[in-house]
Each structure stands twice: as structure tokens, then as C-alpha cells.
Amino acid sequence: MASPRGRRVVLGITGGIAAYKAPELVRQLRAAGAEVRAVLSQSAARFVAVGALTAVGAEVVDDEEMGMLHIDLARWADIVLIAPATAHLLARLAIGAADDLLTTLCLATEAPICLAPAMNRVMWEHPATRANHTQLLERGVLFVGPDEGPQACGENGPGRMSQPAEIAAFLEHLWGEEGRLRGVRAVVTAGPTYEALDPARGLTNRSSGKMGYAVAAALAEQGAQVLLVSGPTGLTAPPGVRRVLVTSAIEMREVVLAHRDGMRLFVGAAAVADYRPETVSAQKLKKQAGTLTITFVRNPDIVAEVASWTPRPFTVGFAAETEELERHARTKLEKKGLDLVIANPIGEPGAGFGEDHNRVTLIDKDRTVAWTAAPKTEIARQIVMEIIKRLPRDTHA
Ligand code: C5P
């Protein structure tokens, strides 16, 4: 379903002056065919009248009725939209508070949560709000706005709630894009590999797996059937993603090969070791006088192998580079025969290995596009949008 018709919106309203726009938002959502149940925070009632909300077709749910209501609403919702969302609401969601109907149902719901923040610009820019915003983005909470402009407090800057028409358009867009990969079988590799030397030691790298896991999650959000082949990481499998854990590059290749049939999309986000020790000692290696020489042999290049199949899935690789990012990444695209390469710098503070943020450059045969730094979860969603644009038509559902 690609429109708000028949969609069920729980509209949370918190106590900011922008709450006066809530009835107009309800009117627009209702006009587009959505059902709306409104939940007001205690202070919201100071800014918007229940009568104004019901007059335009919202069912207003009373906080007093609590009981099991939070669970019913959490299950009923196709989306929980909070507009306006105050700084206090962001903080409460960030810590997982459950002290009123609205925050409790946010904890209990599996539906997407979307916030339209509204606050004074200094509050929006405060480090505490910045941290809460980032944390919520990383948990997959969606944001519309805020806009920049004159504020009720007399200041000018970011913090104005987006206009109701813009919020309604965002939901329409969201529902229009959803499920674009339904029926597409995708395999994603993620994390490091571990190449054993002996029972106690081995060779690995600093990949956390966060980028690959975020891509797997974003593909699943679009309805793809995702198999995540993961090296050792401390991460949990994203919802709706089937995960197989592996240790070495050889094992990773075997699992990928076993899922070749029907594979429409392959994303190689794993930092696969290029070499492995030629022999793995059955016993722990003992110290000896002088130096120790270990012979390494080449590991299979999994993404290059996948790209050489006929027929082949749409194949995406990653390139983590310490220098000459674009040149090396483009060489990878050509040498490995990939459709798309996502390049990111190593060693830049706040981006790359182990970090929650990344700064990537997208490279295909025609162009190079550098994106601004953003949380890995956001970048993953954008990468998936770029994949959707390029996937051969017959691979769409
Ligand atoms: O050549 P390099 O390792 O820098 O290439 C990185 C890309 O190739 C990544 O997409 C990575 O997942 C993939 N790769 C692979 N198998 C290897 C080495 C890298 O699939 N043995």
C-alpha cells in the first residue's frame, strides 16, 4: 500500500506552542485517508483543545485510562508520529522512559516512530539534545524537520516544527517507498574475519560490522529477504534478518556460495582478510629463540567471485582506504567488476571502523558522489535507495 489510505496513525502531541498546528495535521492526515488516534502529554493540553482535535476527526485517547491501553495502541499503530516533539520528549525517549501513555506506547510498539521536533534554537543545538537526537537516529527513529526560521520565542534559527503539509507529505513518501525490495533475495557480508594461526591466536582487523548490519537492516526494511553472513562481532541480528555466523574467509565464502541460487543482490561489507596463515598449528605455538616467520596465502576474494558469476546478482562492494580514496575505490569497481562501490576513509576521527558515523563516497561506472557524514543507519538507508534506483527492473517485486 503506497498511500496513507487506511493507515493507522497514533499522533503524539507534546507541550510546545507548535501544538496549535496539530488539528491542521490531523485534518490533512484524515483527508488523505488515515485513521488518527491522538495521545496528548500532560502539558500539551495547555496548547491545544481536545475539542479542536475531535472536530477534525481524531479520536483522542485519555492518558487516565492507561491500563493495557499502551499495548493496544502500540499494536494498533502503523506509525507513531509525535508532532510537536519537545526537547523533553526527545530526552525521555532517548533514556527509554515510560512514565506516561505516550512514552510507554513508544517503548511497546514495533511500528516506526517519527518525530517532528519543535523547540527554541538554543535548546535544539544544546549538546544534550544533539546527543539524544543522534541516539534516536541510530535506533531508527525517523525525523521530519525541524525547519529554520522565526520562532515563537522571538529567535531565528533551527527548531521550528515542520508545516503539517510537509509532515503529511513525509508519511506519504515513506509509505510510497516502503517494500520496494519485496521478494528480492539479498546476501550481505559484514564484520571482520578471523584467520587462525593456532588454537589461541589469529589474525583479524578492526571492523565492527556496524555498517554491514545497518545495510542488512535497511534492506529488510524495504522488504528484501536478507541473509547476513557475519564474522565475529558483538552485534545482534537486526529484526527480520537471518544471520549465519562465520569465522574465517573460507567459511564466509562457503556460506555465500551455498546461497547462490536466486540471489538478486550481494553486498560485500565485510572486511575480509586478504591472507591467511598457510598452516594452522594444531597446538599452541611455543616461543623460540630468534624471529618467527609465518607464511600467508591469499584468501578467496568473495565479492569479485560473486561479480564473475553468470547470471550475477547486483553486486556492491566497500572500500576502506587510508589514502587516495577515490582512485583506489574506482580501481576496485573496475578490477572486481562491481556495480557500485561505497568508499570510506580509515583513520579520520569520527568515521569508519568501529565508529557510529561514517563519511562515504559512492562510486559507480559513471560518477563519484561524496556524501556528508551521518550515522551509519542513515547512510545505510541512503545506500539502499541508491541500490533500488540501479537494480535491474526485473529484480523488483
Ligand atoms: O580489495 P579490498 O579488500 O580492499 O576490497 C574490499 C571489498 O571487497 C569489500 O566489499 C569486501 O567485502 C570485499 N572482499 C571480499 N573478499 C575478500 C576481500 C575483500 O569479498 N577476500
PDB file of N, CA and C in Angstrom, residues 269-352:
ATOM      1  N   ALA A 269      30.121  -6.110   2.601  1.00  0.00           N
ATOM      2  CA  ALA A 269      30.539  -5.061   3.537  1.00  0.00           C
ATOM      3  C   ALA A 269      31.563  -5.600   4.532  1.00  0.00           C
ATOM      4  N   ALA A 270      31.861  -6.896   4.448  1.00  0.00           N
ATOM      5  CA  ALA A 270      32.809  -7.478   5.401  1.00  0.00           C
ATOM      6  C   ALA A 270      34.226  -7.015   5.090  1.00  0.00           C
ATOM      7  N   ALA A 271      35.031  -6.885   6.142  1.00  0.00           N
ATOM      8  CA  ALA A 271      36.462  -6.621   5.962  1.00  0.00           C
ATOM      9  C   ALA A 271      37.138  -7.991   5.980  1.00  0.00           C
ATOM     10  N   VAL A 272      37.157  -8.600   4.814  1.00  0.00           N
ATOM     11  CA  VAL A 272      37.659  -9.973   4.698  1.00  0.00           C
ATOM     12  C   VAL A 272      39.190  -9.926   4.660  1.00  0.00           C
ATOM     13  N   ALA A 273      39.836 -10.774   5.445  1.00  0.00           N
ATOM     14  CA  ALA A 273      41.310 -10.798   5.427  1.00  0.00           C
ATOM     15  C   ALA A 273      41.783 -11.246   4.053  1.00  0.00           C
ATOM     16  N   ASP A 274      42.739 -10.502   3.484  1.00  0.00           N
ATOM     17  CA  ASP A 274      43.254 -10.877   2.161  1.00  0.00           C
ATOM     18  C   ASP A 274      44.131 -12.128   2.234  1.00  0.00           C
ATOM     19  N   TYR A 275      44.724 -12.372   3.405  1.00  0.00           N
ATOM     20  CA  TYR A 275      45.629 -13.515   3.562  1.00  0.00           C
ATOM     21  C   TYR A 275      45.256 -14.328   4.791  1.00  0.00           C
ATOM     22  N   ARG A 276      45.638 -15.594   4.773  1.00  0.00           N
ATOM     23  CA  ARG A 276      45.505 -16.443   5.971  1.00  0.00           C
ATOM     24  C   ARG A 276      46.799 -17.228   6.128  1.00  0.00           C
ATOM     25  N   PRO A 277      47.115 -17.638   7.354  1.00  0.00           N
ATOM     26  CA  PRO A 277      48.334 -18.426   7.538  1.00  0.00           C
ATOM     27  C   PRO A 277      48.254 -19.711   6.711  1.00  0.00           C
ATOM     28  N   GLU A 278      49.373 -20.097   6.107  1.00  0.00           N
ATOM     29  CA  GLU A 278      49.373 -21.280   5.229  1.00  0.00           C
ATOM     30  C   GLU A 278      49.011 -22.538   6.009  1.00  0.00           C
ATOM     31  N   THR A 279      49.524 -22.616   7.242  1.00  0.00           N
ATOM     32  CA  THR A 279      49.158 -23.771   8.067  1.00  0.00           C
ATOM     33  C   THR A 279      48.626 -23.277   9.410  1.00  0.00           C
ATOM     34  N   VAL A 280      47.670 -24.034   9.928  1.00  0.00           N
ATOM     35  CA  VAL A 280      47.148 -23.703  11.259  1.00  0.00           C
ATOM     36  C   VAL A 280      47.684 -24.762  12.204  1.00  0.00           C
ATOM     37  N   SER A 281      48.451 -24.327  13.173  1.00  0.00           N
ATOM     38  CA  SER A 281      49.062 -25.282  14.095  1.00  0.00           C
ATOM     39  C   SER A 281      47.979 -25.901  14.991  1.00  0.00           C
ATOM     40  N   ALA A 282      48.033 -27.224  15.145  1.00  0.00           N
ATOM     41  CA  ALA A 282      47.042 -27.892  15.997  1.00  0.00           C
ATOM     42  C   ALA A 282      47.312 -27.573  17.462  1.00  0.00           C
ATOM     43  N   GLN A 283      48.568 -27.306  17.780  1.00  0.00           N
ATOM     44  CA  GLN A 283      48.947 -26.965  19.165  1.00  0.00           C
ATOM     45  C   GLN A 283      49.366 -25.514  19.234  1.00  0.00           C
ATOM     46  N   LYS A 284      49.296 -24.962  20.443  1.00  0.00           N
ATOM     47  CA  LYS A 284      49.694 -23.565  20.613  1.00  0.00           C
ATOM     48  C   LYS A 284      51.181 -23.411  20.269  1.00  0.00           C
ATOM     49  N   LEU A 285      51.494 -22.426  19.439  1.00  0.00           N
ATOM     50  CA  LEU A 285      52.888 -22.209  19.033  1.00  0.00           C
ATOM     51  C   LEU A 285      53.712 -21.800  20.256  1.00  0.00           C
ATOM     52  N   LYS A 286      54.891 -22.360  20.353  1.00  0.00           N
ATOM     53  CA  LYS A 286      55.743 -22.064  21.525  1.00  0.00           C
ATOM     54  C   LYS A 286      56.765 -20.997  21.172  1.00  0.00           C
ATOM     55  N   LYS A 287      57.123 -20.214  22.170  1.00  0.00           N
ATOM     56  CA  LYS A 287      58.194 -19.222  21.974  1.00  0.00           C
ATOM     57  C   LYS A 287      59.467 -19.942  21.599  1.00  0.00           C
ATOM     58  N   GLN A 288      60.244 -19.330  20.729  1.00  0.00           N
ATOM     59  CA  GLN A 288      61.550 -19.896  20.416  1.00  0.00           C
ATOM     60  C   GLN A 288      62.551 -18.768  20.267  1.00  0.00           C
ATOM     61  N   ALA A 289      63.823 -19.152  20.242  1.00  0.00           N
ATOM     62  CA  ALA A 289      64.858 -18.112  20.092  1.00  0.00           C
ATOM     63  C   ALA A 289      64.735 -17.503  18.701  1.00  0.00           C
ATOM     64  N   GLY A 290      65.058 -16.242  18.574  1.00  0.00           N
ATOM     65  CA  GLY A 290      65.084 -15.586  17.262  1.00  0.00           C
ATOM     66  C   GLY A 290      63.705 -15.204  16.758  1.00  0.00           C
ATOM     67  N   THR A 291      63.618 -14.940  15.484  1.00  0.00           N
ATOM     68  CA  THR A 291      62.367 -14.441  14.908  1.00  0.00           C
ATOM     69  C   THR A 291      61.463 -15.601  14.482  1.00  0.00           C
ATOM     70  N   LEU A 292      60.223 -15.275  14.292  1.00  0.00           N
ATOM     71  CA  LEU A 292      59.244 -16.277  13.833  1.00  0.00           C
ATOM     72  C   LEU A 292      58.767 -15.852  12.448  1.00  0.00           C
ATOM     73  N   THR A 293      58.834 -16.756  11.520  1.00  0.00           N
ATOM     74  CA  THR A 293      58.365 -16.417  10.173  1.00  0.00           C
ATOM     75  C   THR A 293      57.096 -17.202   9.881  1.00  0.00           C
ATOM     76  N   ILE A 294      56.061 -16.497   9.471  1.00  0.00           N
ATOM     77  CA  ILE A 294      54.795 -17.178   9.130  1.00  0.00           C
ATOM     78  C   ILE A 294      54.541 -16.939   7.654  1.00  0.00           C
ATOM     79  N   THR A 295      54.165 -17.968   6.934  1.00  0.00           N
ATOM     80  CA  THR A 295      53.832 -17.792   5.518  1.00  0.00           C
ATOM     81  C   THR A 295      52.325 -17.622   5.397  1.00  0.00           C
ATOM     82  N   PHE A 296      51.923 -16.580   4.679  1.00  0.00           N
ATOM     83  CA  PHE A 296      50.499 -16.337   4.442  1.00  0.00           C
ATOM     84  C   PHE A 296      50.161 -16.671   2.993  1.00  0.00           C
ATOM     85  N   VAL A 297      48.972 -17.208   2.797  1.00  0.00           N
ATOM     86  CA  VAL A 297      48.498 -17.454   1.424  1.00  0.00           C
ATOM     87  C   VAL A 297      47.259 -16.585   1.172  1.00  0.00           C
ATOM     88  N   ARG A 298      46.966 -16.336  -0.101  1.00  0.00           N
ATOM     89  CA  ARG A 298      45.840 -15.465  -0.441  1.00  0.00           C
ATOM     90  C   ARG A 298      44.507 -16.124  -0.094  1.00  0.00           C
ATOM     91  N   ASN A 299      43.587 -15.330   0.410  1.00  0.00           N
ATOM     92  CA  ASN A 299      42.214 -15.790   0.627  1.00  0.00           C
ATOM     93  C   ASN A 299      41.426 -15.577  -0.664  1.00  0.00           C
ATOM     94  N   PRO A 300      40.338 -16.309  -0.837  1.00  0.00           N
ATOM     95  CA  PRO A 300      39.495 -16.008  -1.995  1.00  0.00           C
ATOM     96  C   PRO A 300      38.908 -14.611  -1.869  1.00  0.00           C
ATOM     97  N   ASP A 301      38.745 -13.920  -3.009  1.00  0.00           N
ATOM     98  CA  ASP A 301      38.085 -12.611  -2.997  1.00  0.00           C
ATOM     99  C   ASP A 301      36.599 -12.859  -3.264  1.00  0.00           C
ATOM    100  N   ILE A 302      35.807 -12.825  -2.214  1.00  0.00           N
ATOM    101  CA  ILE A 302      34.406 -13.262  -2.309  1.00  0.00           C
ATOM    102  C   ILE A 302      33.604 -12.358  -3.233  1.00  0.00           C
ATOM    103  N   VAL A 303      33.722 -11.044  -3.058  1.00  0.00           N
ATOM    104  CA  VAL A 303      32.891 -10.127  -3.851  1.00  0.00           C
ATOM    105  C   VAL A 303      33.263 -10.205  -5.338  1.00  0.00           C
ATOM    106  N   ALA A 304      34.555 -10.372  -5.630  1.00  0.00           N
ATOM    107  CA  ALA A 304      34.981 -10.474  -7.037  1.00  0.00           C
ATOM    108  C   ALA A 304      34.445 -11.771  -7.642  1.00  0.00           C
ATOM    109  N   GLU A 305      34.437 -12.827  -6.834  1.00  0.00           N
ATOM    110  CA  GLU A 305      33.932 -14.109  -7.328  1.00  0.00           C
ATOM    111  C   GLU A 305      32.435 -14.010  -7.639  1.00  0.00           C
ATOM    112  N   VAL A 306      31.682 -13.403  -6.721  1.00  0.00           N
ATOM    113  CA  VAL A 306      30.229 -13.243  -6.936  1.00  0.00           C
ATOM    114  C   VAL A 306      29.976 -12.436  -8.215  1.00  0.00           C
ATOM    115  N   ALA A 307      30.784 -11.357  -8.400  1.00  0.00           N
ATOM    116  CA  ALA A 307      30.583 -10.488  -9.567  1.00  0.00           C
ATOM    117  C   ALA A 307      30.919 -11.205 -10.878  1.00  0.00           C
ATOM    118  N   SER A 308      31.625 -12.330 -10.795  1.00  0.00           N
ATOM    119  CA  SER A 308      32.021 -13.040 -12.028  1.00  0.00           C
ATOM    120  C   SER A 308      31.008 -14.115 -12.433  1.00  0.00           C
ATOM    121  N   TRP A 309      30.004 -14.352 -11.590  1.00  0.00           N
ATOM    122  CA  TRP A 309      29.013 -15.378 -11.916  1.00  0.00           C
ATOM    123  C   TRP A 309      28.141 -14.950 -13.105  1.00  0.00           C
ATOM    124  N   THR A 310      27.608 -15.947 -13.819  1.00  0.00           N
ATOM    125  CA  THR A 310      26.555 -15.676 -14.811  1.00  0.00           C
ATOM    126  C   THR A 310      25.405 -16.645 -14.538  1.00  0.00           C
ATOM    127  N   PRO A 311      24.176 -16.185 -14.312  1.00  0.00           N
ATOM    128  CA  PRO A 311      23.848 -14.782 -14.093  1.00  0.00           C
ATOM    129  C   PRO A 311      24.403 -14.315 -12.761  1.00  0.00           C
ATOM    130  N   ARG A 312      24.538 -13.023 -12.606  1.00  0.00           N
ATOM    131  CA  ARG A 312      25.123 -12.496 -11.373  1.00  0.00           C
ATOM    132  C   ARG A 312      24.149 -11.556 -10.681  1.00  0.00           C
ATOM    133  N   PRO A 313      24.251 -11.518  -9.341  1.00  0.00           N
ATOM    134  CA  PRO A 313      23.406 -10.541  -8.641  1.00  0.00           C
ATOM    135  C   PRO A 313      23.977  -9.132  -8.846  1.00  0.00           C
ATOM    136  N   PHE A 314      23.170  -8.125  -8.557  1.00  0.00           N
ATOM    137  CA  PHE A 314      23.673  -6.753  -8.500  1.00  0.00           C
ATOM    138  C   PHE A 314      24.689  -6.754  -7.357  1.00  0.00           C
ATOM    139  N   THR A 315      25.915  -6.320  -7.638  1.00  0.00           N
ATOM    140  CA  THR A 315      26.995  -6.538  -6.670  1.00  0.00           C
ATOM    141  C   THR A 315      27.594  -5.224  -6.173  1.00  0.00           C
ATOM    142  N   VAL A 316      27.567  -5.077  -4.850  1.00  0.00           N
ATOM    143  CA  VAL A 316      28.053  -3.847  -4.216  1.00  0.00           C
ATOM    144  C   VAL A 316      29.230  -4.185  -3.313  1.00  0.00           C
ATOM    145  N   GLY A 317      30.314  -3.429  -3.455  1.00  0.00           N
ATOM    146  CA  GLY A 317      31.474  -3.637  -2.584  1.00  0.00           C
ATOM    147  C   GLY A 317      31.746  -2.401  -1.749  1.00  0.00           C
ATOM    148  N   PHE A 318      32.560  -2.567  -0.734  1.00  0.00           N
ATOM    149  CA  PHE A 318      33.006  -1.439   0.085  1.00  0.00           C
ATOM    150  C   PHE A 318      34.508  -1.269  -0.111  1.00  0.00           C
ATOM    151  N   ALA A 319      34.992  -0.072   0.070  1.00  0.00           N
ATOM    152  CA  ALA A 319      36.430   0.170   0.009  1.00  0.00           C
ATOM    153  C   ALA A 319      36.803   1.074   1.170  1.00  0.00           C
ATOM    154  N   ALA A 320      37.579   0.530   2.095  1.00  0.00           N
ATOM    155  CA  ALA A 320      38.065   1.339   3.218  1.00  0.00           C
ATOM    156  C   ALA A 320      39.521   1.667   2.903  1.00  0.00           C
ATOM    157  N   GLU A 321      39.822   2.942   2.801  1.00  0.00           N
ATOM    158  CA  GLU A 321      41.152   3.330   2.338  1.00  0.00           C
ATOM    159  C   GLU A 321      41.781   4.358   3.269  1.00  0.00           C
ATOM    160  N   THR A 322      43.108   4.306   3.365  1.00  0.00           N
ATOM    161  CA  THR A 322      43.816   5.308   4.166  1.00  0.00           C
ATOM    162  C   THR A 322      44.321   6.452   3.293  1.00  0.00           C
ATOM    163  N   GLU A 323      44.379   6.247   1.986  1.00  0.00           N
ATOM    164  CA  GLU A 323      44.847   7.317   1.083  1.00  0.00           C
ATOM    165  C   GLU A 323      44.234   7.128  -0.295  1.00  0.00           C
ATOM    166  N   GLU A 324      44.210   8.192  -1.054  1.00  0.00           N
ATOM    167  CA  GLU A 324      43.706   8.191  -2.426  1.00  0.00           C
ATOM    168  C   GLU A 324      42.410   7.377  -2.573  1.00  0.00           C
ATOM    169  N   LEU A 325      41.473   7.761  -1.705  1.00  0.00           N
ATOM    170  CA  LEU A 325      40.207   7.038  -1.579  1.00  0.00           C
ATOM    171  C   LEU A 325      39.544   6.779  -2.929  1.00  0.00           C
ATOM    172  N   GLU A 326      39.347   7.828  -3.676  1.00  0.00           N
ATOM    173  CA  GLU A 326      38.553   7.689  -4.895  1.00  0.00           C
ATOM    174  C   GLU A 326      39.257   6.826  -5.940  1.00  0.00           C
ATOM    175  N   ARG A 327      40.566   7.071  -6.096  1.00  0.00           N
ATOM    176  CA  ARG A 327      41.298   6.323  -7.128  1.00  0.00           C
ATOM    177  C   ARG A 327      41.287   4.815  -6.808  1.00  0.00           C
ATOM    178  N   HIS A 328      41.597   4.478  -5.545  1.00  0.00           N
ATOM    179  CA  HIS A 328      41.624   3.062  -5.161  1.00  0.00           C
ATOM    180  C   HIS A 328      40.245   2.429  -5.290  1.00  0.00           C
ATOM    181  N   ALA A 329      39.228   3.187  -4.901  1.00  0.00           N
ATOM    182  CA  ALA A 329      37.866   2.630  -4.930  1.00  0.00           C
ATOM    183  C   ALA A 329      37.434   2.385  -6.377  1.00  0.00           C
ATOM    184  N   ARG A 330      37.765   3.325  -7.262  1.00  0.00           N
ATOM    185  CA  ARG A 330      37.382   3.145  -8.675  1.00  0.00           C
ATOM    186  C   ARG A 330      38.124   1.945  -9.279  1.00  0.00           C
ATOM    187  N   THR A 331      39.381   1.753  -8.896  1.00  0.00           N
ATOM    188  CA  THR A 331      40.133   0.592  -9.383  1.00  0.00           C
ATOM    189  C   THR A 331      39.433  -0.696  -8.931  1.00  0.00           C
ATOM    190  N   LYS A 332      38.943  -0.689  -7.676  1.00  0.00           N
ATOM    191  CA  LYS A 332      38.225  -1.863  -7.156  1.00  0.00           C
ATOM    192  C   LYS A 332      36.971  -2.147  -7.971  1.00  0.00           C
ATOM    193  N   LEU A 333      36.225  -1.074  -8.257  1.00  0.00           N
ATOM    194  CA  LEU A 333      34.994  -1.212  -9.042  1.00  0.00           C
ATOM    195  C   LEU A 333      35.310  -1.912 -10.362  1.00  0.00           C
ATOM    196  N   GLU A 334      36.371  -1.459 -11.018  1.00  0.00           N
ATOM    197  CA  GLU A 334      36.697  -1.999 -12.344  1.00  0.00           C
ATOM    198  C   GLU A 334      37.305  -3.395 -12.255  1.00  0.00           C
ATOM    199  N   LYS A 335      38.318  -3.561 -11.391  1.00  0.00           N
ATOM    200  CA  LYS A 335      39.015  -4.856 -11.309  1.00  0.00           C
ATOM    201  C   LYS A 335      38.105  -5.984 -10.848  1.00  0.00           C
ATOM    202  N   LYS A 336      37.235  -5.673  -9.869  1.00  0.00           N
ATOM    203  CA  LYS A 336      36.373  -6.733  -9.328  1.00  0.00           C
ATOM    204  C   LYS A 336      35.079  -6.845 -10.114  1.00  0.00           C
ATOM    205  N   GLY A 337      34.829  -5.921 -11.016  1.00  0.00           N
ATOM    206  CA  GLY A 337      33.613  -5.975 -11.844  1.00  0.00           C
ATOM    207  C   GLY A 337      32.356  -5.686 -11.042  1.00  0.00           C
ATOM    208  N   LEU A 338      32.415  -4.657 -10.147  1.00  0.00           N
ATOM    209  CA  LEU A 338      31.274  -4.371  -9.274  1.00  0.00           C
ATOM    210  C   LEU A 338      30.335  -3.350  -9.909  1.00  0.00           C
ATOM    211  N   ASP A 339      29.098  -3.308  -9.412  1.00  0.00           N
ATOM    212  CA  ASP A 339      28.134  -2.324  -9.910  1.00  0.00           C
ATOM    213  C   ASP A 339      28.240  -1.015  -9.134  1.00  0.00           C
ATOM    214  N   LEU A 340      28.644  -1.129  -7.885  1.00  0.00           N
ATOM    215  CA  LEU A 340      28.661   0.051  -7.014  1.00  0.00           C
ATOM    216  C   LEU A 340      29.721  -0.185  -5.937  1.00  0.00           C
ATOM    217  N   VAL A 341      30.487   0.870  -5.636  1.00  0.00           N
ATOM    218  CA  VAL A 341      31.433   0.776  -4.521  1.00  0.00           C
ATOM    219  C   VAL A 341      31.130   1.903  -3.533  1.00  0.00           C
ATOM    220  N   ILE A 342      31.106   1.559  -2.254  1.00  0.00           N
ATOM    221  CA  ILE A 342      30.920   2.554  -1.201  1.00  0.00           C
ATOM    222  C   ILE A 342      32.294   2.711  -0.554  1.00  0.00           C
ATOM    223  N   ALA A 343      32.875   3.893  -0.708  1.00  0.00           N
ATOM    224  CA  ALA A 343      34.227   4.100  -0.200  1.00  0.00           C
ATOM    225  C   ALA A 343      34.189   4.934   1.065  1.00  0.00           C
ATOM    226  N   ASN A 344      34.996   4.557   2.045  1.00  0.00           N
ATOM    227  CA  ASN A 344      35.099   5.400   3.241  1.00  0.00           C
ATOM    228  C   ASN A 344      36.540   5.466   3.731  1.00  0.00           C
ATOM    229  N   PRO A 345      36.892   6.635   4.293  1.00  0.00           N
ATOM    230  CA  PRO A 345      38.272   6.800   4.740  1.00  0.00           C
ATOM    231  C   PRO A 345      38.518   6.049   6.049  1.00  0.00           C
ATOM    232  N   ILE A 346      39.721   5.546   6.231  1.00  0.00           N
ATOM    233  CA  ILE A 346      40.115   4.965   7.528  1.00  0.00           C
ATOM    234  C   ILE A 346      41.015   5.990   8.194  1.00  0.00           C
ATOM    235  N   GLY A 347      40.868   6.124   9.509  1.00  0.00           N
ATOM    236  CA  GLY A 347      41.787   6.981  10.243  1.00  0.00           C
ATOM    237  C   GLY A 347      41.294   8.401  10.382  1.00  0.00           C
ATOM    238  N   GLU A 348      40.078   8.678   9.894  1.00  0.00           N
ATOM    239  CA  GLU A 348      39.519  10.020  10.060  1.00  0.00           C
ATOM    240  C   GLU A 348      38.739  10.004  11.364  1.00  0.00           C
ATOM    241  N   PRO A 349      38.979  10.985  12.283  1.00  0.00           N
ATOM    242  CA  PRO A 349      38.246  10.901  13.555  1.00  0.00           C
ATOM    243  C   PRO A 349      36.733  10.936  13.342  1.00  0.00           C
ATOM    244  N   GLY A 350      36.026  10.059  14.046  1.00  0.00           N
ATOM    245  CA  GLY A 350      34.562  10.081  13.995  1.00  0.00           C
ATOM    246  C   GLY A 350      33.938   9.384  12.820  1.00  0.00           C
ATOM    247  N   ALA A 351      34.739   8.730  11.968  1.00  0.00           N
ATOM    248  CA  ALA A 351      34.146   7.998  10.836  1.00  0.00           C
ATOM    249  C   ALA A 351      34.919   6.713  10.612  1.00  0.00           C
ATOM    250  N   GLY A 352      34.247   5.733  10.012  1.00  0.00           N
ATOM    251  CA  GLY A 352      34.923   4.494   9.630  1.00  0.00           C
ATOM    252  C   GLY A 352      34.887   3.420  10.706  1.00  0.00           C
TER     253      GLY A 352
END
